[in-house]
Structures are given as C-alpha cells and as structure tokens.
Amino acid sequence: MSLDLTDLDQAFLRGERGPAAALAMRIILRMAEVFGAKSLLDITQAHIDSTLYIGEANLEFAERLAQGGAQVAVLTTLNVSGVDEHGWQAWAVPPDWAANARRQMIAYQQMGCLPTWTCAPYQTEHAPRFGQQIAWGESNAIVFANSVLGARTERYPDLLDICAAITGRVPAFGLHLDENRRAEVLVRLAGIPLALQQDSSLYPVLGHLLGKIAGDRVPVLEGLDVRPDEDQLKALGAAAASSGNVGLFHIVGVTPEAPSLEAATGGRRVEAVAVDLPDLRAARAELTTASGDGLDMVVLGSPHFSLAEFRQLAPLLHGRHHPQVRFLVTTSRAVAHLARQAGLLEPLDTFGGQLTVDTCILTSPMLPPEIRRLMTNSGKYAYYAPGLLGTQVVFGGLEDCVNSARAGRVLRDEQVWQG
C-alpha cells in the first residue's frame, strides 16, 4: 500500500532535515503500514512518554535522535522522567540510574521538547482543544485528552511518540477517525447513592470497573446524577486505562461527544451492562491487596497532583504523620511551584510529608525495601503497585489516607459506601 506523501514528507525521507528526522519519518511510514492507515495526517502537538528511563535501549534511541540533530516540529510536552533530579538522593535511587535518567531528560530537551515532566499535561497551559489532532503517549493522558477535552489521539507507544513529534505527522487510524470514536458498550449505573456520586473515592473505583468491562472497546457511561469535576474525571480515566485498554470513554451529558446516548453511539445498538452498588463495592475490594491494618507509606499523586487537589489536601493535614509511616505526594515542578506560592505546601511540610516532582514511584526505583505496604487514593497506583513494586496496597479516600498516616495504621470510613 502506498501513501500520498507531501513535499515535506519527501524532504524528511531524503534526509534534508537530517538523519534522525529521516529515521523518524521511516518509522512513521512503517507504522502506517502496520496499522493499515490509508493516509497520514498533521498533528498540532505531542506528549512524549519515552522520556522515562527504563534501560539502555530507550536512552540510546533518545541520544541518537538528539545527536542526529532532530528537532520537534510541533509543541511537545514531556511525561514523567525516571528521577526527581533535585531530590532523588532522599530515596533509594541508585546513582547510576539517576545519571542515566538525567541524560535521557537532557536528550529530549535538546530536541526542543518542553520540560513539563508530568503525566497530567492536560492540566497545564498547553492542554489541547476540542477536535485537535495530537499524538500523546501515557495512558491516563491519552484517555483524558480524548474523553474530557475532545482532542484526538491514538494510544501512542514509547519511541513512536517522539517520531510523531519530529515529523508532525501520524498515521490516520484508530481514535483519530470519527468512526472509531463511537461507543461500543453501554455501562448503565443504577441505584448509586447521591452521596457516593459526590465523593471522589467513587471515581477511581468506577474507572477500575469500567476498564474491566470495556477492555479495548469505547464505553459510554449513563446514570450519573452529578457532574464530576476535572480531577474526578482524571481519576476515572486513569483507572480505566489501567484495568482495561480504554483510550476514550463517554459520559452522557458530560463529555464533549456525548450530549446524548444517541450521539455517543452514533445511533447504533450496543451491548448494555448494568452496574449497581454491590458491583462497585466488589471493584473497590479488588483495589486492596493487603490484609490487616499495618502501614508503611501513604502515596498520593497518580496522575500527578493538581493545584485543586493540594487545596483539598491542605485542610486535612492536622498535626504530624506517624513516625513509622512515610507520606508522599508526587506532582509536576510547575504545580509544586504554584502550590508553594499559594501556601499549600506549608501544611504538608508541617505534617512531615514529602514532595517528589517530575517522576512517579511506579517508574523510578525510589522506594527502600522496607516499604512493603502502601495506601493510596489512586486507582492507578493501586492497580499497578503490586506487580511493579512488589508491594501490598490499600485503597481509600483522600481523608482515609491522611487519617491512616496520622494514626500509623489503616483507617477507612465505610459510611459513604454502605448505601
């Protein structure tokens, strides 16, 4: 299959933009063939997940591109790195790992990428608009961009994302196209108490269940009586993209492409799945793998904590956390700066908590071996930590996490989940 290439595409292939850019274009064309795309399309921005240091191969690829003179052709933000470059010494990060992670950070900045270092680029000034074609990596960012903002991106894997940024071109396939954005399964909520719908602890659980039901299909959710806020939608999407392969969800009356059920489905009949309170309780139980009330650490911020979440956290931080429990919040350097300016980090400091920027405990070897039992309000952390970190996890709401850190043992208020 041959694609119609623009003059600029041809110039890339001829090496007129340098050898690294030619390599990037060859990879884009090869992937277009793999995906069965009939054409390429322009993008307006990219978000690079390849920034994370996971070994020599992806470091070598980044440095090869940078040394070959590659420059991004569109606005390009950077996902979390492998290290908090100014605070990694406070954790168990090996020095050689930190050095290599730093080299990888430098390589991407040399290519003109913006050093945002966050998994939540949609909560920056660079968030795309409805209908924009973009190339984003990082699962939670992809699902948020598609579902909440109405921008259009496929699930771009590591290394392909930077090739898209360098060429400004992607294969026209998947969620870039109208016909692939229609809902394929209906998840209908029934009998969910209003108080629970208003509670932020619902949304990671609902996302976890949504991902399991949808798999790699596009789901549409019906039956919410409240309008979730941005961070609740963030938590829902991150969990759905973890337990399933969800790159786009619709919520009737909330998300841009679902003013009605008919609009979300394109008028097609789809499978319907009923979800009630016992279903959600069972999904919530799955997010906890630890037994008993022992606790070594509370971790918040996956996806990265927003300024609004710091505003919710600060009033809860009375006194100090228990000396045997570490309390960690992860966020971006930009949000950390804004939170410090707003006086929202002083309560965290007084509480004895720690702040890590630019990275994530799931992607950096920062946890010391004695930390075996984590508590979190993140569905994504709860899903991945047992496998990636070898830890046991307790899932709870934000206030539960703070109260547990203060008490030195797991405390959870079950009232809102009783119905």
mmCIF file of C-alpha atoms in Angstrom, residues 9-363:
data_model
loop_
_atom_site.group_PDB
_atom_site.id
_atom_site.type_symbol
_atom_site.label_atom_id
_atom_site.label_comp_id
_atom_site.label_asym_id
_atom_site.label_seq_id
_atom_site.Cartn_x
_atom_site.Cartn_y
_atom_site.Cartn_z
ATOM 1 C CA ASP A 9 7.307 14.189 3.998
ATOM 2 C CA GLN A 10 9.550 13.550 1.000
ATOM 3 C CA ALA A 11 12.091 16.053 2.271
ATOM 4 C CA PHE A 12 12.241 14.194 5.587
ATOM 5 C CA LEU A 13 12.816 10.920 3.775
ATOM 6 C CA ARG A 14 15.590 12.408 1.630
ATOM 7 C CA GLY A 15 17.385 13.474 4.784
ATOM 8 C CA GLU A 16 17.023 17.197 4.174
ATOM 9 C CA ARG A 17 16.120 17.659 7.860
ATOM 10 C CA GLY A 18 18.983 15.426 8.989
ATOM 11 C CA PRO A 19 19.472 11.687 9.501
ATOM 12 C CA ALA A 20 17.481 11.493 12.723
ATOM 13 C CA ALA A 21 14.437 13.147 11.151
ATOM 14 C CA ALA A 22 14.700 10.751 8.197
ATOM 15 C CA LEU A 23 14.708 7.840 10.643
ATOM 16 C CA ALA A 24 11.628 9.228 12.400
ATOM 17 C CA MET A 25 9.744 9.521 9.101
ATOM 18 C CA ARG A 26 10.677 5.977 8.077
ATOM 19 C CA ILE A 27 9.298 4.715 11.391
ATOM 20 C CA ILE A 28 6.058 6.686 10.919
ATOM 21 C CA LEU A 29 5.597 5.213 7.438
ATOM 22 C CA ARG A 30 6.340 1.694 8.631
ATOM 23 C CA MET A 31 3.805 2.025 11.425
ATOM 24 C CA ALA A 32 1.220 3.407 8.989
ATOM 25 C CA GLU A 33 1.645 0.180 7.056
ATOM 26 C CA VAL A 34 1.292 -1.914 10.221
ATOM 27 C CA PHE A 35 -1.880 -0.046 11.237
ATOM 28 C CA GLY A 36 -3.358 -0.266 7.737
ATOM 29 C CA ALA A 37 -3.658 3.516 7.520
ATOM 30 C CA LYS A 38 -4.578 4.942 4.118
ATOM 31 C CA SER A 39 -3.008 8.343 4.741
ATOM 32 C CA LEU A 40 -1.063 10.483 7.171
ATOM 33 C CA LEU A 41 -2.443 13.497 8.978
ATOM 34 C CA ASP A 42 -0.959 16.582 10.602
ATOM 35 C CA ILE A 43 -0.824 16.956 14.368
ATOM 36 C CA THR A 44 -0.667 20.149 16.381
ATOM 37 C CA GLN A 45 1.140 18.812 19.451
ATOM 38 C CA ALA A 46 2.663 15.745 21.097
ATOM 39 C CA HIS A 47 3.280 14.365 24.581
ATOM 40 C CA ILE A 48 6.259 12.073 24.981
ATOM 41 C CA ASP A 49 6.110 9.023 27.241
ATOM 42 C CA SER A 50 9.530 7.810 26.029
ATOM 43 C CA THR A 51 11.171 10.217 28.478
ATOM 44 C CA LEU A 52 11.125 7.563 31.182
ATOM 45 C CA TYR A 53 14.468 5.814 31.606
ATOM 46 C CA ILE A 54 13.899 2.050 31.676
ATOM 47 C CA GLY A 55 17.242 0.882 30.318
ATOM 48 C CA GLU A 56 19.992 1.451 27.790
ATOM 49 C CA ALA A 57 17.832 0.926 24.682
ATOM 50 C CA ASN A 58 15.490 3.874 25.092
ATOM 51 C CA LEU A 59 18.342 6.091 26.308
ATOM 52 C CA GLU A 60 20.367 5.182 23.210
ATOM 53 C CA PHE A 61 17.397 5.929 20.943
ATOM 54 C CA ALA A 62 16.844 9.364 22.502
ATOM 55 C CA GLU A 63 20.517 10.293 22.300
ATOM 56 C CA ARG A 64 20.766 9.049 18.724
ATOM 57 C CA LEU A 65 17.896 11.312 17.708
ATOM 58 C CA ALA A 66 19.311 14.295 19.597
ATOM 59 C CA GLN A 67 22.839 13.812 18.283
ATOM 60 C CA GLY A 68 21.416 13.464 14.774
ATOM 61 C CA GLY A 69 20.003 16.977 15.010
ATOM 62 C CA ALA A 70 16.334 16.062 15.433
ATOM 63 C CA GLN A 71 14.017 18.889 16.446
ATOM 64 C CA VAL A 72 10.323 18.592 17.236
ATOM 65 C CA ALA A 73 8.023 20.138 14.640
ATOM 66 C CA VAL A 74 5.088 20.774 16.999
ATOM 67 C CA LEU A 75 4.568 21.859 20.593
ATOM 68 C CA THR A 76 5.797 18.873 22.591
ATOM 69 C CA THR A 77 5.437 18.249 26.316
ATOM 70 C CA LEU A 78 7.307 15.632 28.343
ATOM 71 C CA ASN A 79 5.896 12.914 30.561
ATOM 72 C CA VAL A 80 7.435 11.947 33.906
ATOM 73 C CA SER A 81 11.139 11.234 33.935
ATOM 74 C CA GLY A 82 12.898 8.413 35.737
ATOM 75 C CA VAL A 83 14.115 10.671 38.527
ATOM 76 C CA ASP A 84 13.443 13.791 40.563
ATOM 77 C CA GLU A 85 16.715 15.388 39.501
ATOM 78 C CA HIS A 86 16.945 17.616 42.578
ATOM 79 C CA GLY A 87 15.568 15.258 45.222
ATOM 80 C CA TRP A 88 16.444 11.706 44.261
ATOM 81 C CA GLN A 89 19.131 11.422 46.953
ATOM 82 C CA ALA A 90 16.393 11.330 49.617
ATOM 83 C CA TRP A 91 15.243 7.971 48.288
ATOM 84 C CA ALA A 92 16.743 4.630 47.266
ATOM 85 C CA VAL A 93 17.569 5.638 43.680
ATOM 86 C CA PRO A 94 20.940 4.188 42.557
ATOM 87 C CA PRO A 95 23.343 6.937 41.414
ATOM 88 C CA ASP A 96 23.965 5.283 38.037
ATOM 89 C CA TRP A 97 20.226 5.118 37.410
ATOM 90 C CA ALA A 98 19.883 8.802 38.271
ATOM 91 C CA ALA A 99 22.757 9.707 35.931
ATOM 92 C CA ASN A 100 21.255 7.804 33.004
ATOM 93 C CA ALA A 101 17.790 9.190 33.663
ATOM 94 C CA ARG A 102 19.285 12.679 33.669
ATOM 95 C CA ARG A 103 20.993 12.005 30.317
ATOM 96 C CA GLN A 104 17.651 10.974 28.858
ATOM 97 C CA MET A 105 15.989 14.134 30.161
ATOM 98 C CA ILE A 106 18.706 16.235 28.522
ATOM 99 C CA ALA A 107 18.345 14.441 25.179
ATOM 100 C CA TYR A 108 14.654 15.253 24.918
ATOM 101 C CA GLN A 109 15.168 18.860 25.915
ATOM 102 C CA GLN A 110 17.863 19.147 23.213
ATOM 103 C CA MET A 111 15.187 18.217 20.682
ATOM 104 C CA GLY A 112 13.084 21.221 21.691
ATOM 105 C CA CYS A 113 10.601 19.477 23.989
ATOM 106 C CA LEU A 114 9.130 21.479 26.864
ATOM 107 C CA PRO A 115 10.382 20.234 30.267
ATOM 108 C CA THR A 116 6.927 19.781 31.798
ATOM 109 C CA TRP A 117 7.808 16.359 33.304
ATOM 110 C CA THR A 118 4.227 15.451 34.147
ATOM 111 C CA CYS A 119 1.785 12.660 33.398
ATOM 112 C CA ALA A 120 -1.023 15.236 33.525
ATOM 113 C CA PRO A 121 -0.197 17.581 30.607
ATOM 114 C CA TYR A 122 -3.906 18.325 30.250
ATOM 115 C CA GLN A 123 -3.684 20.328 33.487
ATOM 116 C CA THR A 124 -1.069 22.695 32.076
ATOM 117 C CA GLU A 125 -1.365 25.757 29.881
ATOM 118 C CA HIS A 126 -0.589 23.518 26.898
ATOM 119 C CA ALA A 127 -3.804 21.471 27.034
ATOM 120 C CA PRO A 128 -5.201 20.825 23.542
ATOM 121 C CA ARG A 129 -8.641 21.938 22.430
ATOM 122 C CA PHE A 130 -11.668 20.064 21.137
ATOM 123 C CA GLY A 131 -11.071 18.454 17.750
ATOM 124 C CA GLN A 132 -7.302 18.965 17.656
ATOM 125 C CA GLN A 133 -5.312 16.066 16.243
ATOM 126 C CA ILE A 134 -2.452 15.243 18.603
ATOM 127 C CA ALA A 135 -0.016 12.407 19.339
ATOM 128 C CA TRP A 136 0.083 11.675 23.047
ATOM 129 C CA GLY A 137 1.750 8.896 24.990
ATOM 130 C CA GLU A 138 0.956 7.950 28.652
ATOM 131 C CA SER A 139 -2.307 6.086 29.119
ATOM 132 C CA ASN A 140 -4.049 8.469 31.518
ATOM 133 C CA ALA A 141 -3.152 11.479 29.389
ATOM 134 C CA ILE A 142 -4.478 9.773 26.262
ATOM 135 C CA VAL A 143 -7.837 8.925 27.803
ATOM 136 C CA PHE A 144 -8.247 12.399 29.321
ATOM 137 C CA ALA A 145 -7.398 14.175 26.070
ATOM 138 C CA ASN A 146 -9.865 12.085 24.091
ATOM 139 C CA SER A 147 -12.663 11.876 26.632
ATOM 140 C CA VAL A 148 -12.666 15.132 28.575
ATOM 141 C CA LEU A 149 -11.084 17.605 26.152
ATOM 142 C CA GLY A 150 -12.350 16.033 22.930
ATOM 143 C CA ALA A 151 -8.929 16.196 21.287
ATOM 144 C CA ARG A 152 -7.955 13.196 19.151
ATOM 145 C CA THR A 153 -5.060 10.855 19.789
ATOM 146 C CA GLU A 154 -4.387 7.180 19.463
ATOM 147 C CA ARG A 155 -2.565 5.239 22.201
ATOM 148 C CA TYR A 156 0.969 6.171 21.151
ATOM 149 C CA PRO A 157 3.655 3.823 22.473
ATOM 150 C CA ASP A 158 7.159 4.762 23.514
ATOM 151 C CA LEU A 159 9.503 5.786 20.672
ATOM 152 C CA LEU A 160 6.681 6.261 18.165
ATOM 153 C CA ASP A 161 5.538 9.338 20.083
ATOM 154 C CA ILE A 162 8.798 11.230 19.543
ATOM 155 C CA CYS A 163 8.842 10.251 15.854
ATOM 156 C CA ALA A 164 5.403 11.850 15.511
ATOM 157 C CA ALA A 165 6.648 14.979 17.273
ATOM 158 C CA ILE A 166 9.679 15.292 14.981
ATOM 159 C CA THR A 167 7.721 14.836 11.750
ATOM 160 C CA GLY A 168 4.460 16.457 12.835
ATOM 161 C CA ARG A 169 2.710 13.545 11.132
ATOM 162 C CA VAL A 170 0.866 10.392 12.241
ATOM 163 C CA PRO A 171 -0.985 7.559 10.526
ATOM 164 C CA ALA A 172 -4.688 8.301 10.085
ATOM 165 C CA PHE A 173 -6.134 5.428 12.107
ATOM 166 C CA GLY A 174 -7.874 4.484 15.332
ATOM 167 C CA LEU A 175 -9.197 7.230 17.564
ATOM 168 C CA HIS A 176 -8.083 9.925 15.121
ATOM 169 C CA LEU A 177 -11.091 8.965 12.971
ATOM 170 C CA ASP A 178 -14.795 9.655 13.570
ATOM 171 C CA GLU A 179 -15.931 6.085 13.014
ATOM 172 C CA ASN A 180 -13.673 4.718 15.757
ATOM 173 C CA ARG A 181 -14.795 7.177 18.426
ATOM 174 C CA ARG A 182 -18.351 5.896 18.786
ATOM 175 C CA ALA A 183 -19.298 3.970 21.916
ATOM 176 C CA GLU A 184 -19.312 0.189 21.632
ATOM 177 C CA VAL A 185 -20.627 -0.769 25.074
ATOM 178 C CA LEU A 186 -23.083 0.970 27.409
ATOM 179 C CA VAL A 187 -22.436 0.892 31.163
ATOM 180 C CA ARG A 188 -25.625 1.900 32.953
ATOM 181 C CA LEU A 189 -25.412 2.889 36.636
ATOM 182 C CA ALA A 190 -28.412 2.111 38.809
ATOM 183 C CA GLY A 191 -29.087 2.702 42.493
ATOM 184 C CA ILE A 192 -25.851 4.546 43.267
ATOM 185 C CA PRO A 193 -26.467 6.867 46.259
ATOM 186 C CA LEU A 194 -26.049 10.553 45.538
ATOM 187 C CA ALA A 195 -23.618 10.949 48.443
ATOM 188 C CA LEU A 196 -21.321 8.357 46.875
ATOM 189 C CA GLN A 197 -21.591 10.008 43.455
ATOM 190 C CA GLN A 198 -20.388 13.229 45.066
ATOM 191 C CA ASP A 199 -17.470 11.510 46.809
ATOM 192 C CA SER A 200 -14.142 11.472 44.977
ATOM 193 C CA SER A 201 -13.379 7.932 46.154
ATOM 194 C CA LEU A 202 -16.042 6.663 43.734
ATOM 195 C CA TYR A 203 -14.247 7.656 40.548
ATOM 196 C CA PRO A 204 -11.096 5.503 40.735
ATOM 197 C CA VAL A 205 -13.333 2.540 41.610
ATOM 198 C CA LEU A 206 -15.782 3.287 38.809
ATOM 199 C CA GLY A 207 -12.868 3.656 36.397
ATOM 200 C CA HIS A 208 -11.392 0.331 37.516
ATOM 201 C CA LEU A 209 -14.706 -1.417 36.856
ATOM 202 C CA LEU A 210 -15.258 0.471 33.599
ATOM 203 C CA GLY A 211 -11.896 -0.668 32.255
ATOM 204 C CA LYS A 212 -12.638 -4.301 33.116
ATOM 205 C CA ILE A 213 -15.998 -4.154 31.363
ATOM 206 C CA ALA A 214 -14.802 -2.258 28.298
ATOM 207 C CA GLY A 215 -11.460 -3.939 27.617
ATOM 208 C CA ASP A 216 -10.303 -2.248 24.419
ATOM 209 C CA ARG A 217 -13.798 -1.054 23.465
ATOM 210 C CA VAL A 218 -15.079 2.529 23.740
ATOM 211 C CA PRO A 219 -17.561 2.652 26.640
ATOM 212 C CA VAL A 220 -20.354 5.128 27.322
ATOM 213 C CA LEU A 221 -21.478 5.668 30.905
ATOM 214 C CA GLU A 222 -25.064 6.567 31.773
ATOM 215 C CA GLY A 223 -26.788 7.164 35.088
ATOM 216 C CA LEU A 224 -24.668 9.725 36.918
ATOM 217 C CA ASP A 225 -26.768 12.380 38.630
ATOM 218 C CA VAL A 226 -23.825 14.685 39.279
ATOM 219 C CA ARG A 227 -21.269 16.312 37.017
ATOM 220 C CA PRO A 228 -17.804 15.047 38.005
ATOM 221 C CA ASP A 229 -15.098 17.668 38.348
ATOM 222 C CA GLU A 230 -11.835 17.602 36.405
ATOM 223 C CA ASP A 231 -9.865 15.631 38.977
ATOM 224 C CA GLN A 232 -12.642 13.078 39.374
ATOM 225 C CA LEU A 233 -12.664 12.559 35.596
ATOM 226 C CA LYS A 234 -8.880 12.322 35.721
ATOM 227 C CA ALA A 235 -9.081 9.567 38.341
ATOM 228 C CA LEU A 236 -11.780 7.699 36.436
ATOM 229 C CA GLY A 237 -9.856 7.734 33.166
ATOM 230 C CA ALA A 238 -6.532 6.773 34.740
ATOM 231 C CA ALA A 239 -8.077 3.735 36.413
ATOM 232 C CA ALA A 240 -9.975 2.686 33.267
ATOM 233 C CA ALA A 241 -6.799 2.897 31.200
ATOM 234 C CA SER A 242 -5.029 0.702 33.781
ATOM 235 C CA SER A 243 -7.530 -2.137 34.261
ATOM 236 C CA GLY A 244 -8.529 -2.022 30.578
ATOM 237 C CA ASN A 245 -7.168 -0.608 27.356
ATOM 238 C CA VAL A 246 -9.506 2.381 27.404
ATOM 239 C CA GLY A 247 -8.334 5.299 25.291
ATOM 240 C CA LEU A 248 -11.710 7.044 25.153
ATOM 241 C CA PHE A 249 -14.844 6.961 27.271
ATOM 242 C CA HIS A 250 -18.072 8.912 27.043
ATOM 243 C CA ILE A 251 -20.345 10.065 29.882
ATOM 244 C CA VAL A 252 -23.807 11.101 28.721
ATOM 245 C CA GLY A 253 -24.305 14.816 29.293
ATOM 246 C CA VAL A 254 -20.715 15.366 30.464
ATOM 247 C CA THR A 255 -18.076 14.527 27.848
ATOM 248 C CA PRO A 256 -17.868 16.583 24.629
ATOM 249 C CA GLU A 257 -19.003 13.912 22.172
ATOM 250 C CA ALA A 258 -21.839 12.570 24.331
ATOM 251 C CA PRO A 259 -24.550 15.228 24.712
ATOM 252 C CA SER A 260 -26.896 12.239 24.394
ATOM 253 C CA LEU A 261 -26.636 8.458 24.293
ATOM 254 C CA GLU A 262 -27.522 8.513 20.612
ATOM 255 C CA ALA A 263 -24.682 10.921 19.871
ATOM 256 C CA ALA A 264 -22.213 8.760 21.786
ATOM 257 C CA THR A 265 -23.179 5.551 19.966
ATOM 258 C CA GLY A 266 -23.851 7.100 16.568
ATOM 259 C CA GLY A 267 -27.354 5.686 16.812
ATOM 260 C CA ARG A 268 -26.139 2.074 16.874
ATOM 261 C CA ARG A 269 -27.411 -0.600 19.240
ATOM 262 C CA VAL A 270 -24.660 -1.649 21.644
ATOM 263 C CA GLU A 271 -24.269 -4.140 24.449
ATOM 264 C CA ALA A 272 -25.601 -2.787 27.760
ATOM 265 C CA VAL A 273 -24.107 -3.707 31.143
ATOM 266 C CA ALA A 274 -25.858 -2.771 34.401
ATOM 267 C CA VAL A 275 -23.711 -1.666 37.349
ATOM 268 C CA ASP A 276 -25.103 -1.341 40.863
ATOM 269 C CA LEU A 277 -23.689 -0.605 44.301
ATOM 270 C CA PRO A 278 -22.625 -4.228 45.044
ATOM 271 C CA ASP A 279 -20.690 -4.246 41.750
ATOM 272 C CA LEU A 280 -18.853 -1.111 42.800
ATOM 273 C CA ARG A 281 -18.141 -2.466 46.267
ATOM 274 C CA ALA A 282 -16.619 -5.572 44.692
ATOM 275 C CA ALA A 283 -14.473 -3.429 42.375
ATOM 276 C CA ARG A 284 -13.327 -1.366 45.351
ATOM 277 C CA ALA A 285 -12.317 -4.527 47.203
ATOM 278 C CA GLU A 286 -10.155 -5.579 44.239
ATOM 279 C CA LEU A 287 -8.051 -2.437 44.624
ATOM 280 C CA THR A 288 -6.878 -3.577 48.075
ATOM 281 C CA THR A 289 -4.406 -6.464 48.187
ATOM 282 C CA ALA A 290 -3.216 -6.035 51.789
ATOM 283 C CA SER A 291 -4.813 -7.608 54.835
ATOM 284 C CA GLY A 292 -4.729 -6.225 58.349
ATOM 285 C CA ASP A 293 -4.082 -2.621 59.277
ATOM 286 C CA GLY A 294 -0.297 -2.393 59.019
ATOM 287 C CA LEU A 295 1.050 0.541 57.014
ATOM 288 C CA ASP A 296 4.466 1.734 55.846
ATOM 289 C CA MET A 297 3.633 4.564 53.467
ATOM 290 C CA VAL A 298 0.854 6.711 52.045
ATOM 291 C CA VAL A 299 1.361 7.868 48.469
ATOM 292 C CA LEU A 300 -0.776 10.345 46.518
ATOM 293 C CA GLY A 301 -0.460 11.756 43.040
ATOM 294 C CA SER A 302 -1.048 9.270 40.234
ATOM 295 C CA PRO A 303 -1.807 11.009 37.975
ATOM 296 C CA HIS A 304 0.198 13.933 39.310
ATOM 297 C CA PHE A 305 -1.497 16.021 41.987
ATOM 298 C CA SER A 306 -3.176 19.158 40.691
ATOM 299 C CA LEU A 307 -3.375 22.539 42.389
ATOM 300 C CA ALA A 308 -7.039 21.825 43.178
ATOM 301 C CA GLU A 309 -6.044 18.562 44.887
ATOM 302 C CA PHE A 310 -3.475 20.399 47.013
ATOM 303 C CA ARG A 311 -6.297 22.747 48.049
ATOM 304 C CA GLN A 312 -8.346 19.711 49.145
ATOM 305 C CA LEU A 313 -5.420 18.127 50.952
ATOM 306 C CA ALA A 314 -4.108 21.103 52.921
ATOM 307 C CA PRO A 315 -7.041 21.465 55.396
ATOM 308 C CA LEU A 316 -6.808 17.769 56.268
ATOM 309 C CA LEU A 317 -3.179 17.891 57.391
ATOM 310 C CA HIS A 318 -3.528 18.449 61.136
ATOM 311 C CA GLY A 319 -0.660 17.529 63.427
ATOM 312 C CA ARG A 320 2.043 15.190 62.100
ATOM 313 C CA HIS A 321 2.043 11.805 60.483
ATOM 314 C CA HIS A 322 3.059 8.733 62.478
ATOM 315 C CA PRO A 323 6.865 8.359 62.604
ATOM 316 C CA GLN A 324 6.711 4.848 61.138
ATOM 317 C CA VAL A 325 4.643 5.900 58.106
ATOM 318 C CA ARG A 326 6.069 7.950 55.244
ATOM 319 C CA PHE A 327 3.706 10.352 53.489
ATOM 320 C CA LEU A 328 4.484 11.211 49.852
ATOM 321 C CA VAL A 329 2.816 13.399 47.233
ATOM 322 C CA THR A 330 4.038 13.393 43.626
ATOM 323 C CA THR A 331 3.381 16.234 41.205
ATOM 324 C CA SER A 332 4.990 18.329 38.486
ATOM 325 C CA ARG A 333 7.530 21.054 39.123
ATOM 326 C CA ALA A 334 5.086 23.669 37.808
ATOM 327 C CA VAL A 335 2.239 22.658 40.120
ATOM 328 C CA ALA A 336 4.661 22.390 43.043
ATOM 329 C CA HIS A 337 5.756 25.978 42.373
ATOM 330 C CA LEU A 338 2.154 27.222 42.254
ATOM 331 C CA ALA A 339 1.235 25.276 45.386
ATOM 332 C CA ARG A 340 4.217 26.751 47.247
ATOM 333 C CA GLN A 341 3.225 30.263 46.164
ATOM 334 C CA ALA A 342 -0.340 29.646 47.355
ATOM 335 C CA GLY A 343 0.846 28.463 50.781
ATOM 336 C CA LEU A 344 -0.460 24.950 50.155
ATOM 337 C CA LEU A 345 2.821 23.153 50.807
ATOM 338 C CA GLU A 346 3.346 24.578 54.295
ATOM 339 C CA PRO A 347 0.733 22.207 55.796
ATOM 340 C CA LEU A 348 2.457 19.287 54.041
ATOM 341 C CA ASP A 349 5.813 20.343 55.456
ATOM 342 C CA THR A 350 4.364 20.706 58.957
ATOM 343 C CA PHE A 351 2.685 17.313 58.669
ATOM 344 C CA GLY A 352 6.101 15.836 57.917
ATOM 345 C CA GLY A 353 5.160 14.826 54.398
ATOM 346 C CA GLN A 354 7.474 14.667 51.397
ATOM 347 C CA LEU A 355 7.079 16.029 47.898
ATOM 348 C CA THR A 356 8.591 14.470 44.786
ATOM 349 C CA VAL A 357 8.390 16.206 41.421
ATOM 350 C CA ASP A 358 8.855 15.161 37.803
ATOM 351 C CA THR A 359 8.623 11.407 38.418
ATOM 352 C CA CYS A 360 6.472 8.646 39.916
ATOM 353 C CA ILE A 361 7.092 5.759 42.313
ATOM 354 C CA LEU A 362 5.860 3.351 39.627
ATOM 355 C CA THR A 363 8.621 4.426 37.246
#
